[in-house]
Amino acid sequence: MAGYLCLISNGQSIFEVASPEAEKIRALTYGFLIAAAGVMLLIVLLTIYISVKFRAKATSVEPIQIKGNRKVEILMVGFPLVLVIGFFFWSIKTMREVLPPHGDGPPDIIITGHQWWWEAVYPGSKVVAANEIYLPTGKRLLIELNAADVIHDWWVPALGGKMDLIPGMVNHLWVTINKPGTYEGTCSEFCGQQHAWMRIRVVAQSPEDHEQWLQAHSQRTELPMGTLALEGKALFMKASCSNCHSVQGTIATGGEGPDLTHFASRKTMLAGMMDNNPENVYKWLTDPQKVKPGSHMPRFIFAKDSIAALTAYLTQLK
């Protein structure tokens, strides 16, 4: 219960759902909570009743013992057994409805968990995004889930169930988003030092808007404007940045870190850790390990002018 309340307070609620899959899970959750509350209430009332009725008195005689009473024993065993069996089959039914076989069809999106960020590849296009996952509404989507390093766990409460991302294993998840909006989630499997800063942001769009987004992000970014940004681009390609990051239309084809092709169009950076703005980009480039200790981004000793140039370049990649 404390976990549920925590989720509600963080704006990630399993009770405010936005998909048929999440609705089925919510119904099961409600059923379980009602049954648990009923059992707890029954126990409390019986405890109070027995404590009052059979309390010790100066003139008390030993009350009637019910040890060996067959009817009471059947009730005490049968009632919990009925509850367990009922929830077992309800859970199986829900699992089959939420996670039917995915078949041999291609996924609509491929998501890979890294320490500590999410990569999203859109099959049939050149789009590769990071952390902010754009999906269309009104369509049942098949999500393929992979892990690049350790076990992660995908969970956006408003959209449905959780699913592990395991190195060397491919898992799948179905989701049908009812309406446009931004849905927050997080990795729910401890995955290392920055596990808490491995947030998920799903941006659901109408099919028309999503198609426009795909078209726009399939294009190369425009050439940077201004002397400082051009200096930053040259430095980015010359230094080790291009060995780990990709920018479409350039010689930067690294795959270790997030694809930065449309980096400036993202609202947040570092898996939802902070807003994506020039001040935070500058701070990050100055000392990545101070901002996000344990991340795979090493600290390069750049002069302040070089960091300013890189910041100018990255913040123009729209």
C-alpha atoms as a PDB file:
ATOM      1  CA  MET A   1       0.000   0.000   0.000  1.00  0.00           C
ATOM      2  CA  ALA A   2       2.857   2.389   0.828  1.00  0.00           C
ATOM      3  CA  GLY A   3       4.300   1.748  -2.614  1.00  0.00           C
ATOM      4  CA  TYR A   4       1.009   2.583  -4.272  1.00  0.00           C
ATOM      5  CA  LEU A   5       0.729   5.832  -2.315  1.00  0.00           C
ATOM      6  CA  CYS A   6       4.294   6.705  -3.284  1.00  0.00           C
ATOM      7  CA  LEU A   7       3.492   6.128  -6.939  1.00  0.00           C
ATOM      8  CA  ILE A   8       0.438   8.360  -6.724  1.00  0.00           C
ATOM      9  CA  SER A   9       2.448  11.150  -5.120  1.00  0.00           C
ATOM     10  CA  ASN A  10       5.029  10.991  -7.903  1.00  0.00           C
ATOM     11  CA  GLY A  11       2.437  11.269 -10.649  1.00  0.00           C
ATOM     12  CA  GLN A  12       2.942   7.639 -11.661  1.00  0.00           C
ATOM     13  CA  SER A  13      -0.263   5.963 -10.646  1.00  0.00           C
ATOM     14  CA  ILE A  14      -1.564   2.500 -11.428  1.00  0.00           C
ATOM     15  CA  PHE A  15      -5.032   3.873 -10.658  1.00  0.00           C
ATOM     16  CA  GLU A  16      -4.988   6.603 -13.326  1.00  0.00           C
ATOM     17  CA  VAL A  17      -4.618   4.378 -16.354  1.00  0.00           C
ATOM     18  CA  ALA A  18      -4.439   5.156 -20.055  1.00  0.00           C
ATOM     19  CA  SER A  19      -4.536   1.768 -21.757  1.00  0.00           C
ATOM     20  CA  PRO A  20      -6.799  -1.312 -21.821  1.00  0.00           C
ATOM     21  CA  GLU A  21      -3.911  -3.398 -20.522  1.00  0.00           C
ATOM     22  CA  ALA A  22      -3.525  -1.130 -17.482  1.00  0.00           C
ATOM     23  CA  GLU A  23      -7.308  -1.188 -16.923  1.00  0.00           C
ATOM     24  CA  LYS A  24      -7.271  -4.979 -16.582  1.00  0.00           C
ATOM     25  CA  ILE A  25      -4.360  -4.836 -14.140  1.00  0.00           C
ATOM     26  CA  ARG A  26      -6.131  -2.110 -12.162  1.00  0.00           C
ATOM     27  CA  ALA A  27      -9.296  -4.245 -11.915  1.00  0.00           C
ATOM     28  CA  LEU A  28      -7.247  -7.135 -10.532  1.00  0.00           C
ATOM     29  CA  THR A  29      -5.545  -4.774  -8.083  1.00  0.00           C
ATOM     30  CA  TYR A  30      -8.869  -3.374  -6.899  1.00  0.00           C
ATOM     31  CA  GLY A  31     -10.179  -6.907  -6.381  1.00  0.00           C
ATOM     32  CA  PHE A  32      -7.143  -7.870  -4.353  1.00  0.00           C
ATOM     33  CA  LEU A  33      -7.273  -4.717  -2.217  1.00  0.00           C
ATOM     34  CA  ILE A  34     -10.989  -5.148  -1.510  1.00  0.00           C
ATOM     35  CA  ALA A  35     -10.513  -8.797  -0.545  1.00  0.00           C
ATOM     36  CA  ALA A  36      -7.512  -7.992   1.647  1.00  0.00           C
ATOM     37  CA  ALA A  37      -9.366  -5.136   3.333  1.00  0.00           C
ATOM     38  CA  GLY A  38     -12.366  -7.412   3.943  1.00  0.00           C
ATOM     39  CA  VAL A  39     -10.204 -10.105   5.540  1.00  0.00           C
ATOM     40  CA  MET A  40      -8.442  -7.553   7.714  1.00  0.00           C
ATOM     41  CA  LEU A  41     -11.768  -6.022   8.808  1.00  0.00           C
ATOM     42  CA  LEU A  42     -13.179  -9.457   9.614  1.00  0.00           C
ATOM     43  CA  ILE A  43     -10.143 -10.316  11.737  1.00  0.00           C
ATOM     44  CA  VAL A  44     -10.285  -7.000  13.599  1.00  0.00           C
ATOM     45  CA  LEU A  45     -14.004  -7.351  14.362  1.00  0.00           C
ATOM     46  CA  LEU A  46     -13.640 -10.959  15.500  1.00  0.00           C
ATOM     47  CA  THR A  47     -10.696 -10.016  17.700  1.00  0.00           C
ATOM     48  CA  ILE A  48     -12.687  -7.220  19.349  1.00  0.00           C
ATOM     49  CA  TYR A  49     -15.764  -9.423  19.775  1.00  0.00           C
ATOM     50  CA  ILE A  50     -13.843 -12.325  21.307  1.00  0.00           C
ATOM     51  CA  SER A  51     -11.812 -10.018  23.552  1.00  0.00           C
ATOM     52  CA  VAL A  52     -14.945  -8.436  24.978  1.00  0.00           C
ATOM     53  CA  LYS A  53     -17.182 -11.503  25.213  1.00  0.00           C
ATOM     54  CA  PHE A  54     -14.608 -13.856  26.669  1.00  0.00           C
ATOM     55  CA  ARG A  55     -12.599 -11.446  28.778  1.00  0.00           C
ATOM     56  CA  ALA A  56     -11.515 -12.777  32.156  1.00  0.00           C
ATOM     57  CA  LYS A  57     -13.937 -12.200  35.028  1.00  0.00           C
ATOM     58  CA  ALA A  58     -13.712 -12.908  38.742  1.00  0.00           C
ATOM     59  CA  THR A  59     -16.558 -15.392  38.494  1.00  0.00           C
ATOM     60  CA  SER A  60     -15.686 -16.738  35.071  1.00  0.00           C
ATOM     61  CA  VAL A  61     -15.781 -20.386  34.261  1.00  0.00           C
ATOM     62  CA  GLU A  62     -13.825 -21.829  31.411  1.00  0.00           C
ATOM     63  CA  PRO A  63     -15.650 -21.039  28.129  1.00  0.00           C
ATOM     64  CA  ILE A  64     -16.787 -23.743  25.768  1.00  0.00           C
ATOM     65  CA  GLN A  65     -13.836 -24.995  23.691  1.00  0.00           C
ATOM     66  CA  ILE A  66     -14.252 -25.436  19.937  1.00  0.00           C
ATOM     67  CA  LYS A  67     -11.146 -27.530  19.302  1.00  0.00           C
ATOM     68  CA  GLY A  68     -12.004 -30.243  16.804  1.00  0.00           C
ATOM     69  CA  ASN A  69     -15.117 -28.436  15.554  1.00  0.00           C
ATOM     70  CA  ARG A  70     -15.326 -29.658  11.950  1.00  0.00           C
ATOM     71  CA  LYS A  71     -17.502 -26.790  10.715  1.00  0.00           C
ATOM     72  CA  VAL A  72     -15.153 -24.113  12.072  1.00  0.00           C
ATOM     73  CA  GLU A  73     -12.100 -25.886  10.644  1.00  0.00           C
ATOM     74  CA  ILE A  74     -13.709 -26.181   7.211  1.00  0.00           C
ATOM     75  CA  LEU A  75     -14.596 -22.482   7.291  1.00  0.00           C
ATOM     76  CA  MET A  76     -11.109 -21.409   8.386  1.00  0.00           C
ATOM     77  CA  VAL A  77      -9.427 -23.472   5.671  1.00  0.00           C
ATOM     78  CA  GLY A  78     -12.039 -23.204   2.955  1.00  0.00           C
ATOM     79  CA  PHE A  79     -12.475 -19.427   2.930  1.00  0.00           C
ATOM     80  CA  PRO A  80      -8.773 -18.596   2.333  1.00  0.00           C
ATOM     81  CA  LEU A  81      -8.535 -21.454  -0.164  1.00  0.00           C
ATOM     82  CA  VAL A  82     -11.438 -20.071  -2.200  1.00  0.00           C
ATOM     83  CA  LEU A  83      -9.800 -16.633  -2.212  1.00  0.00           C
ATOM     84  CA  VAL A  84      -6.417 -17.999  -3.333  1.00  0.00           C
ATOM     85  CA  ILE A  85      -7.949 -20.134  -6.089  1.00  0.00           C
ATOM     86  CA  GLY A  86     -10.130 -17.268  -7.273  1.00  0.00           C
ATOM     87  CA  PHE A  87      -7.234 -14.820  -7.527  1.00  0.00           C
ATOM     88  CA  PHE A  88      -5.029 -17.455  -9.141  1.00  0.00           C
ATOM     89  CA  PHE A  89      -7.393 -17.916 -12.070  1.00  0.00           C
ATOM     90  CA  TRP A  90      -8.199 -14.185 -12.268  1.00  0.00           C
ATOM     91  CA  SER A  91      -4.452 -13.481 -12.478  1.00  0.00           C
ATOM     92  CA  ILE A  92      -3.969 -16.081 -15.218  1.00  0.00           C
ATOM     93  CA  LYS A  93      -6.877 -14.609 -17.185  1.00  0.00           C
ATOM     94  CA  THR A  94      -5.460 -11.089 -16.834  1.00  0.00           C
ATOM     95  CA  MET A  95      -1.970 -12.195 -17.880  1.00  0.00           C
ATOM     96  CA  ARG A  96      -3.325 -13.870 -21.014  1.00  0.00           C
ATOM     97  CA  GLU A  97      -5.300 -10.779 -21.953  1.00  0.00           C
ATOM     98  CA  VAL A  98      -2.469  -8.339 -21.261  1.00  0.00           C
ATOM     99  CA  LEU A  99       0.368 -10.455 -22.662  1.00  0.00           C
ATOM    100  CA  PRO A 100      -0.930 -12.630 -25.507  1.00  0.00           C
ATOM    101  CA  PRO A 101       1.638 -14.393 -27.747  1.00  0.00           C
ATOM    102  CA  HIS A 102       3.484 -11.886 -29.926  1.00  0.00           C
ATOM    103  CA  GLY A 103       3.833 -14.223 -32.904  1.00  0.00           C
ATOM    104  CA  ASP A 104       6.416 -13.724 -35.602  1.00  0.00           C
ATOM    105  CA  GLY A 105       5.448 -10.213 -36.588  1.00  0.00           C
ATOM    106  CA  PRO A 106       7.970  -7.380 -36.338  1.00  0.00           C
ATOM    107  CA  PRO A 107       7.840  -5.118 -33.293  1.00  0.00           C
ATOM    108  CA  ASP A 108       6.608  -1.550 -33.595  1.00  0.00           C
ATOM    109  CA  ILE A 109       9.467  -0.276 -31.481  1.00  0.00           C
ATOM    110  CA  ILE A 110      12.658  -1.752 -30.043  1.00  0.00           C
ATOM    111  CA  ILE A 111      13.766  -0.495 -26.641  1.00  0.00           C
ATOM    112  CA  THR A 112      17.142  -1.279 -25.123  1.00  0.00           C
ATOM    113  CA  GLY A 113      18.065  -0.551 -21.532  1.00  0.00           C
ATOM    114  CA  HIS A 114      21.552   0.765 -20.818  1.00  0.00           C
ATOM    115  CA  GLN A 115      23.246   1.924 -17.645  1.00  0.00           C
ATOM    116  CA  TRP A 116      21.535   4.432 -17.309  1.00  0.00           C
ATOM    117  CA  TRP A 117      19.405   5.443 -20.234  1.00  0.00           C
ATOM    118  CA  TRP A 118      16.868   4.059 -22.694  1.00  0.00           C
ATOM    119  CA  GLU A 119      17.395   3.666 -26.424  1.00  0.00           C
ATOM    120  CA  ALA A 120      14.405   3.524 -28.761  1.00  0.00           C
ATOM    121  CA  VAL A 121      14.676   2.299 -32.363  1.00  0.00           C
ATOM    122  CA  TYR A 122      11.749   2.610 -34.746  1.00  0.00           C
ATOM    123  CA  PRO A 123      11.851  -0.216 -37.330  1.00  0.00           C
ATOM    124  CA  GLY A 124      11.179   0.920 -40.876  1.00  0.00           C
ATOM    125  CA  SER A 125      12.645   4.350 -40.238  1.00  0.00           C
ATOM    126  CA  LYS A 126      16.011   5.863 -39.405  1.00  0.00           C
ATOM    127  CA  VAL A 127      14.789   7.242 -36.104  1.00  0.00           C
ATOM    128  CA  VAL A 128      16.773   6.435 -32.985  1.00  0.00           C
ATOM    129  CA  ALA A 129      15.670   8.237 -29.833  1.00  0.00           C
ATOM    130  CA  ALA A 130      16.824   8.208 -26.239  1.00  0.00           C
ATOM    131  CA  ASN A 131      14.880   8.353 -22.975  1.00  0.00           C
ATOM    132  CA  GLU A 132      11.861  10.213 -24.389  1.00  0.00           C
ATOM    133  CA  ILE A 133       9.830   7.535 -26.185  1.00  0.00           C
ATOM    134  CA  TYR A 134       7.273   8.775 -28.721  1.00  0.00           C
ATOM    135  CA  LEU A 135       4.369   6.410 -29.461  1.00  0.00           C
ATOM    136  CA  PRO A 136       1.077   6.719 -31.371  1.00  0.00           C
ATOM    137  CA  THR A 137      -2.321   6.385 -29.707  1.00  0.00           C
ATOM    138  CA  GLY A 138      -5.151   4.049 -30.705  1.00  0.00           C
ATOM    139  CA  LYS A 139      -2.942   1.231 -31.978  1.00  0.00           C
ATOM    140  CA  ARG A 140      -1.934  -1.946 -30.225  1.00  0.00           C
ATOM    141  CA  LEU A 141       1.847  -1.726 -30.180  1.00  0.00           C
ATOM    142  CA  LEU A 142       4.302  -4.552 -29.788  1.00  0.00           C
ATOM    143  CA  ILE A 143       7.379  -3.399 -27.869  1.00  0.00           C
ATOM    144  CA  GLU A 144      10.566  -5.451 -28.050  1.00  0.00           C
ATOM    145  CA  LEU A 145      12.730  -5.122 -24.938  1.00  0.00           C
ATOM    146  CA  ASN A 146      16.467  -5.816 -24.702  1.00  0.00           C
ATOM    147  CA  ALA A 147      19.275  -5.063 -22.255  1.00  0.00           C
ATOM    148  CA  ALA A 148      22.772  -3.974 -23.193  1.00  0.00           C
ATOM    149  CA  ASP A 149      24.451  -4.614 -19.851  1.00  0.00           C
ATOM    150  CA  VAL A 150      22.531  -5.614 -16.709  1.00  0.00           C
ATOM    151  CA  ILE A 151      18.904  -6.465 -15.939  1.00  0.00           C
ATOM    152  CA  HIS A 152      16.561  -3.513 -16.187  1.00  0.00           C
ATOM    153  CA  ASP A 153      12.787  -3.365 -15.868  1.00  0.00           C
ATOM    154  CA  TRP A 154      10.413  -1.303 -17.986  1.00  0.00           C
ATOM    155  CA  TRP A 155       7.463   0.139 -16.104  1.00  0.00           C
ATOM    156  CA  VAL A 156       5.151   2.982 -17.029  1.00  0.00           C
ATOM    157  CA  PRO A 157       2.299   2.423 -14.521  1.00  0.00           C
ATOM    158  CA  ALA A 158      -0.405   4.252 -16.478  1.00  0.00           C
ATOM    159  CA  LEU A 159       0.225   2.119 -19.554  1.00  0.00           C
ATOM    160  CA  GLY A 160       0.258  -1.366 -18.081  1.00  0.00           C
ATOM    161  CA  GLY A 161       2.502  -4.047 -16.765  1.00  0.00           C
ATOM    162  CA  LYS A 162       6.189  -4.339 -16.062  1.00  0.00           C
ATOM    163  CA  MET A 163       8.654  -6.337 -18.110  1.00  0.00           C
ATOM    164  CA  ASP A 164      12.276  -7.260 -17.432  1.00  0.00           C
ATOM    165  CA  LEU A 165      15.016  -6.458 -19.907  1.00  0.00           C
ATOM    166  CA  ILE A 166      17.579  -9.247 -19.629  1.00  0.00           C
ATOM    167  CA  PRO A 167      20.957  -9.413 -21.409  1.00  0.00           C
ATOM    168  CA  GLY A 168      20.891 -12.067 -24.125  1.00  0.00           C
ATOM    169  CA  MET A 169      17.116 -12.456 -23.965  1.00  0.00           C
ATOM    170  CA  VAL A 170      14.378 -10.700 -25.959  1.00  0.00           C
ATOM    171  CA  ASN A 171      11.113  -9.916 -24.163  1.00  0.00           C
ATOM    172  CA  HIS A 172       7.949  -8.329 -25.478  1.00  0.00           C
ATOM    173  CA  LEU A 173       5.175  -6.154 -24.129  1.00  0.00           C
ATOM    174  CA  TRP A 174       1.856  -5.055 -25.636  1.00  0.00           C
ATOM    175  CA  VAL A 175       0.476  -1.579 -25.061  1.00  0.00           C
ATOM    176  CA  THR A 176      -2.472   0.363 -26.484  1.00  0.00           C
ATOM    177  CA  ILE A 177      -2.480   4.022 -25.446  1.00  0.00           C
ATOM    178  CA  ASN A 178      -5.934   5.576 -25.224  1.00  0.00           C
ATOM    179  CA  LYS A 179      -5.149   9.273 -25.458  1.00  0.00           C
ATOM    180  CA  PRO A 180      -2.278  11.677 -26.146  1.00  0.00           C
ATOM    181  CA  GLY A 181      -0.226  12.861 -23.222  1.00  0.00           C
ATOM    182  CA  THR A 182       3.026  12.380 -21.357  1.00  0.00           C
ATOM    183  CA  TYR A 183       3.334   9.308 -19.168  1.00  0.00           C
ATOM    184  CA  GLU A 184       6.133   8.913 -16.677  1.00  0.00           C
ATOM    185  CA  GLY A 185       7.766   5.694 -15.603  1.00  0.00           C
ATOM    186  CA  THR A 186      10.994   4.322 -14.261  1.00  0.00           C
ATOM    187  CA  CYS A 187      13.257   1.321 -14.238  1.00  0.00           C
ATOM    188  CA  SER A 188      11.901  -0.860 -11.444  1.00  0.00           C
ATOM    189  CA  GLU A 189      14.807  -3.309 -11.213  1.00  0.00           C
ATOM    190  CA  PHE A 190      17.849  -2.108  -9.295  1.00  0.00           C
ATOM    191  CA  CYS A 191      20.489  -1.763 -11.979  1.00  0.00           C
ATOM    192  CA  GLY A 192      23.359   0.055 -10.339  1.00  0.00           C
ATOM    193  CA  GLN A 193      24.512   3.325  -8.882  1.00  0.00           C
ATOM    194  CA  GLN A 194      22.226   5.566 -10.932  1.00  0.00           C
ATOM    195  CA  HIS A 195      19.184   3.301 -10.917  1.00  0.00           C
ATOM    196  CA  ALA A 196      17.064   6.061  -9.370  1.00  0.00           C
ATOM    197  CA  TRP A 197      17.911   8.325 -12.296  1.00  0.00           C
ATOM    198  CA  MET A 198      16.753   5.985 -15.010  1.00  0.00           C
ATOM    199  CA  ARG A 199      13.411   7.576 -15.659  1.00  0.00           C
ATOM    200  CA  ILE A 200      11.113   6.865 -18.592  1.00  0.00           C
ATOM    201  CA  ARG A 201       9.041   9.453 -20.414  1.00  0.00           C
ATOM    202  CA  VAL A 202       6.507   8.212 -22.972  1.00  0.00           C
ATOM    203  CA  VAL A 203       5.000  10.916 -25.164  1.00  0.00           C
ATOM    204  CA  ALA A 204       1.790   9.637 -26.748  1.00  0.00           C
ATOM    205  CA  GLN A 205       0.692  11.376 -29.936  1.00  0.00           C
ATOM    206  CA  SER A 206      -2.233  11.092 -32.324  1.00  0.00           C
ATOM    207  CA  PRO A 207      -1.342   8.885 -35.323  1.00  0.00           C
ATOM    208  CA  GLU A 208      -1.073  11.963 -37.562  1.00  0.00           C
ATOM    209  CA  ASP A 209       1.221  13.827 -35.172  1.00  0.00           C
ATOM    210  CA  HIS A 210       3.316  10.722 -34.638  1.00  0.00           C
ATOM    211  CA  GLU A 211       3.799  10.238 -38.366  1.00  0.00           C
ATOM    212  CA  GLN A 212       4.939  13.844 -38.650  1.00  0.00           C
ATOM    213  CA  TRP A 213       7.324  13.292 -35.744  1.00  0.00           C
ATOM    214  CA  LEU A 214       8.783  10.216 -37.431  1.00  0.00           C
ATOM    215  CA  GLN A 215       9.223  12.085 -40.691  1.00  0.00           C
ATOM    216  CA  ALA A 216      10.907  15.027 -38.969  1.00  0.00           C
ATOM    217  CA  HIS A 217      13.255  12.847 -36.927  1.00  0.00           C
ATOM    218  CA  SER A 218      14.177  10.744 -39.957  1.00  0.00           C
ATOM    219  CA  GLN A 219      15.836  13.824 -41.393  1.00  0.00           C
ATOM    220  CA  ARG A 220      19.322  14.995 -40.694  1.00  0.00           C
ATOM    221  CA  THR A 221      19.715  17.917 -38.382  1.00  0.00           C
ATOM    222  CA  GLU A 222      20.283  21.303 -39.932  1.00  0.00           C
ATOM    223  CA  LEU A 223      23.792  22.653 -40.134  1.00  0.00           C
ATOM    224  CA  PRO A 224      24.740  24.556 -36.973  1.00  0.00           C
ATOM    225  CA  MET A 225      24.520  28.324 -37.164  1.00  0.00           C
ATOM    226  CA  GLY A 226      27.191  30.631 -35.819  1.00  0.00           C
ATOM    227  CA  THR A 227      30.920  30.451 -35.395  1.00  0.00           C
ATOM    228  CA  LEU A 228      30.811  29.017 -31.878  1.00  0.00           C
ATOM    229  CA  ALA A 229      28.483  26.142 -32.846  1.00  0.00           C
ATOM    230  CA  LEU A 230      30.615  25.340 -35.904  1.00  0.00           C
ATOM    231  CA  GLU A 231      33.681  25.218 -33.668  1.00  0.00           C
ATOM    232  CA  GLY A 232      31.770  22.880 -31.391  1.00  0.00           C
ATOM    233  CA  LYS A 233      30.865  20.587 -34.267  1.00  0.00           C
ATOM    234  CA  ALA A 234      34.495  20.399 -35.409  1.00  0.00           C
ATOM    235  CA  LEU A 235      35.612  19.615 -31.871  1.00  0.00           C
ATOM    236  CA  PHE A 236      32.866  17.015 -31.438  1.00  0.00           C
ATOM    237  CA  MET A 237      34.016  15.171 -34.560  1.00  0.00           C
ATOM    238  CA  LYS A 238      37.709  15.503 -33.750  1.00  0.00           C
ATOM    239  CA  ALA A 239      37.562  14.568 -30.084  1.00  0.00           C
ATOM    240  CA  SER A 240      36.348  11.274 -28.681  1.00  0.00           C
ATOM    241  CA  CYS A 241      32.700  12.394 -28.658  1.00  0.00           C
ATOM    242  CA  SER A 242      32.070  10.921 -32.112  1.00  0.00           C
ATOM    243  CA  ASN A 243      33.459   7.547 -31.024  1.00  0.00           C
ATOM    244  CA  CYS A 244      30.597   7.034 -28.579  1.00  0.00           C
ATOM    245  CA  HIS A 245      27.736   9.091 -30.025  1.00  0.00           C
ATOM    246  CA  SER A 246      25.990   9.231 -33.394  1.00  0.00           C
ATOM    247  CA  VAL A 247      24.732  12.287 -35.247  1.00  0.00           C
ATOM    248  CA  GLN A 248      23.070  11.456 -38.535  1.00  0.00           C
ATOM    249  CA  GLY A 249      24.671  13.104 -41.550  1.00  0.00           C
ATOM    250  CA  THR A 250      28.077  13.383 -39.897  1.00  0.00           C
ATOM    251  CA  ILE A 251      31.045  11.115 -39.336  1.00  0.00           C
ATOM    252  CA  ALA A 252      29.872  10.526 -35.753  1.00  0.00           C
ATOM    253  CA  THR A 253      28.630   6.926 -35.722  1.00  0.00           C
ATOM    254  CA  GLY A 254      29.460   5.757 -32.210  1.00  0.00           C
ATOM    255  CA  GLY A 255      27.000   3.465 -30.497  1.00  0.00           C
ATOM    256  CA  GLU A 256      28.124   3.399 -26.882  1.00  0.00           C
ATOM    257  CA  GLY A 257      26.176   6.473 -25.802  1.00  0.00           C
ATOM    258  CA  PRO A 258      22.811   7.923 -26.830  1.00  0.00           C
ATOM    259  CA  ASP A 259      22.206   8.991 -30.429  1.00  0.00           C
ATOM    260  CA  LEU A 260      22.386  12.788 -30.385  1.00  0.00           C
ATOM    261  CA  THR A 261      20.891  13.523 -33.793  1.00  0.00           C
ATOM    262  CA  HIS A 262      17.914  15.485 -32.439  1.00  0.00           C
ATOM    263  CA  PHE A 263      19.257  15.996 -28.941  1.00  0.00           C
ATOM    264  CA  ALA A 264      18.048  19.594 -28.648  1.00  0.00           C
ATOM    265  CA  SER A 265      14.424  18.587 -29.286  1.00  0.00           C
ATOM    266  CA  ARG A 266      14.335  16.538 -26.073  1.00  0.00           C
ATOM    267  CA  LYS A 267      12.764  18.150 -23.026  1.00  0.00           C
ATOM    268  CA  THR A 268      15.034  16.452 -20.526  1.00  0.00           C
ATOM    269  CA  MET A 269      18.512  14.947 -20.485  1.00  0.00           C
ATOM    270  CA  LEU A 270      20.296  12.147 -18.610  1.00  0.00           C
ATOM    271  CA  ALA A 271      17.178   9.936 -18.487  1.00  0.00           C
ATOM    272  CA  GLY A 272      14.951  12.576 -16.981  1.00  0.00           C
ATOM    273  CA  MET A 273      17.514  13.795 -14.478  1.00  0.00           C
ATOM    274  CA  MET A 274      17.362  17.467 -15.486  1.00  0.00           C
ATOM    275  CA  ASP A 275      15.895  19.864 -18.028  1.00  0.00           C
ATOM    276  CA  ASN A 276      17.622  19.980 -21.376  1.00  0.00           C
ATOM    277  CA  ASN A 277      18.968  23.534 -21.566  1.00  0.00           C
ATOM    278  CA  PRO A 278      22.353  25.139 -22.316  1.00  0.00           C
ATOM    279  CA  GLU A 279      23.193  25.638 -18.625  1.00  0.00           C
ATOM    280  CA  ASN A 280      22.740  21.949 -17.804  1.00  0.00           C
ATOM    281  CA  VAL A 281      24.530  20.789 -20.958  1.00  0.00           C
ATOM    282  CA  TYR A 282      27.507  22.989 -20.024  1.00  0.00           C
ATOM    283  CA  LYS A 283      27.461  21.646 -16.469  1.00  0.00           C
ATOM    284  CA  TRP A 284      27.320  18.054 -17.739  1.00  0.00           C
ATOM    285  CA  LEU A 285      30.215  18.493 -20.172  1.00  0.00           C
ATOM    286  CA  THR A 286      32.324  20.202 -17.522  1.00  0.00           C
ATOM    287  CA  ASP A 287      32.259  17.241 -15.124  1.00  0.00           C
ATOM    288  CA  PRO A 288      29.923  14.331 -15.999  1.00  0.00           C
ATOM    289  CA  GLN A 289      30.933  12.271 -12.967  1.00  0.00           C
ATOM    290  CA  LYS A 290      30.015  15.090 -10.623  1.00  0.00           C
ATOM    291  CA  VAL A 291      26.557  15.426 -12.190  1.00  0.00           C
ATOM    292  CA  LYS A 292      25.821  11.705 -12.572  1.00  0.00           C
ATOM    293  CA  PRO A 293      28.422   9.586 -10.747  1.00  0.00           C
ATOM    294  CA  GLY A 294      29.009   6.169 -12.231  1.00  0.00           C
ATOM    295  CA  SER A 295      27.778   7.042 -15.706  1.00  0.00           C
ATOM    296  CA  HIS A 296      29.859   5.813 -18.634  1.00  0.00           C
ATOM    297  CA  MET A 297      30.625   9.354 -19.770  1.00  0.00           C
ATOM    298  CA  PRO A 298      34.248  10.093 -18.823  1.00  0.00           C
ATOM    299  CA  ARG A 299      35.485  13.522 -17.904  1.00  0.00           C
ATOM    300  CA  PHE A 300      37.434  15.203 -20.666  1.00  0.00           C
ATOM    301  CA  ILE A 301      39.582  18.125 -19.635  1.00  0.00           C
ATOM    302  CA  PHE A 302      38.322  20.733 -22.064  1.00  0.00           C
ATOM    303  CA  ALA A 303      38.950  24.453 -21.773  1.00  0.00           C
ATOM    304  CA  LYS A 304      35.915  26.545 -20.922  1.00  0.00           C
ATOM    305  CA  ASP A 305      35.801  27.920 -24.474  1.00  0.00           C
ATOM    306  CA  SER A 306      35.705  24.383 -25.878  1.00  0.00           C
ATOM    307  CA  ILE A 307      32.894  23.377 -23.537  1.00  0.00           C
ATOM    308  CA  ALA A 308      30.974  26.477 -24.577  1.00  0.00           C
ATOM    309  CA  ALA A 309      31.487  25.549 -28.239  1.00  0.00           C
ATOM    310  CA  LEU A 310      30.292  21.964 -27.688  1.00  0.00           C
ATOM    311  CA  THR A 311      27.281  23.280 -25.791  1.00  0.00           C
ATOM    312  CA  ALA A 312      26.408  25.633 -28.641  1.00  0.00           C
ATOM    313  CA  TYR A 313      26.606  22.754 -31.129  1.00  0.00           C
ATOM    314  CA  LEU A 314      24.578  20.236 -29.119  1.00  0.00           C
ATOM    315  CA  THR A 315      21.839  22.728 -28.297  1.00  0.00           C
ATOM    316  CA  GLN A 316      21.283  23.314 -32.033  1.00  0.00           C
ATOM    317  CA  LEU A 317      20.725  19.650 -32.876  1.00  0.00           C
ATOM    318  CA  LYS A 318      16.971  19.867 -33.442  1.00  0.00           C
END
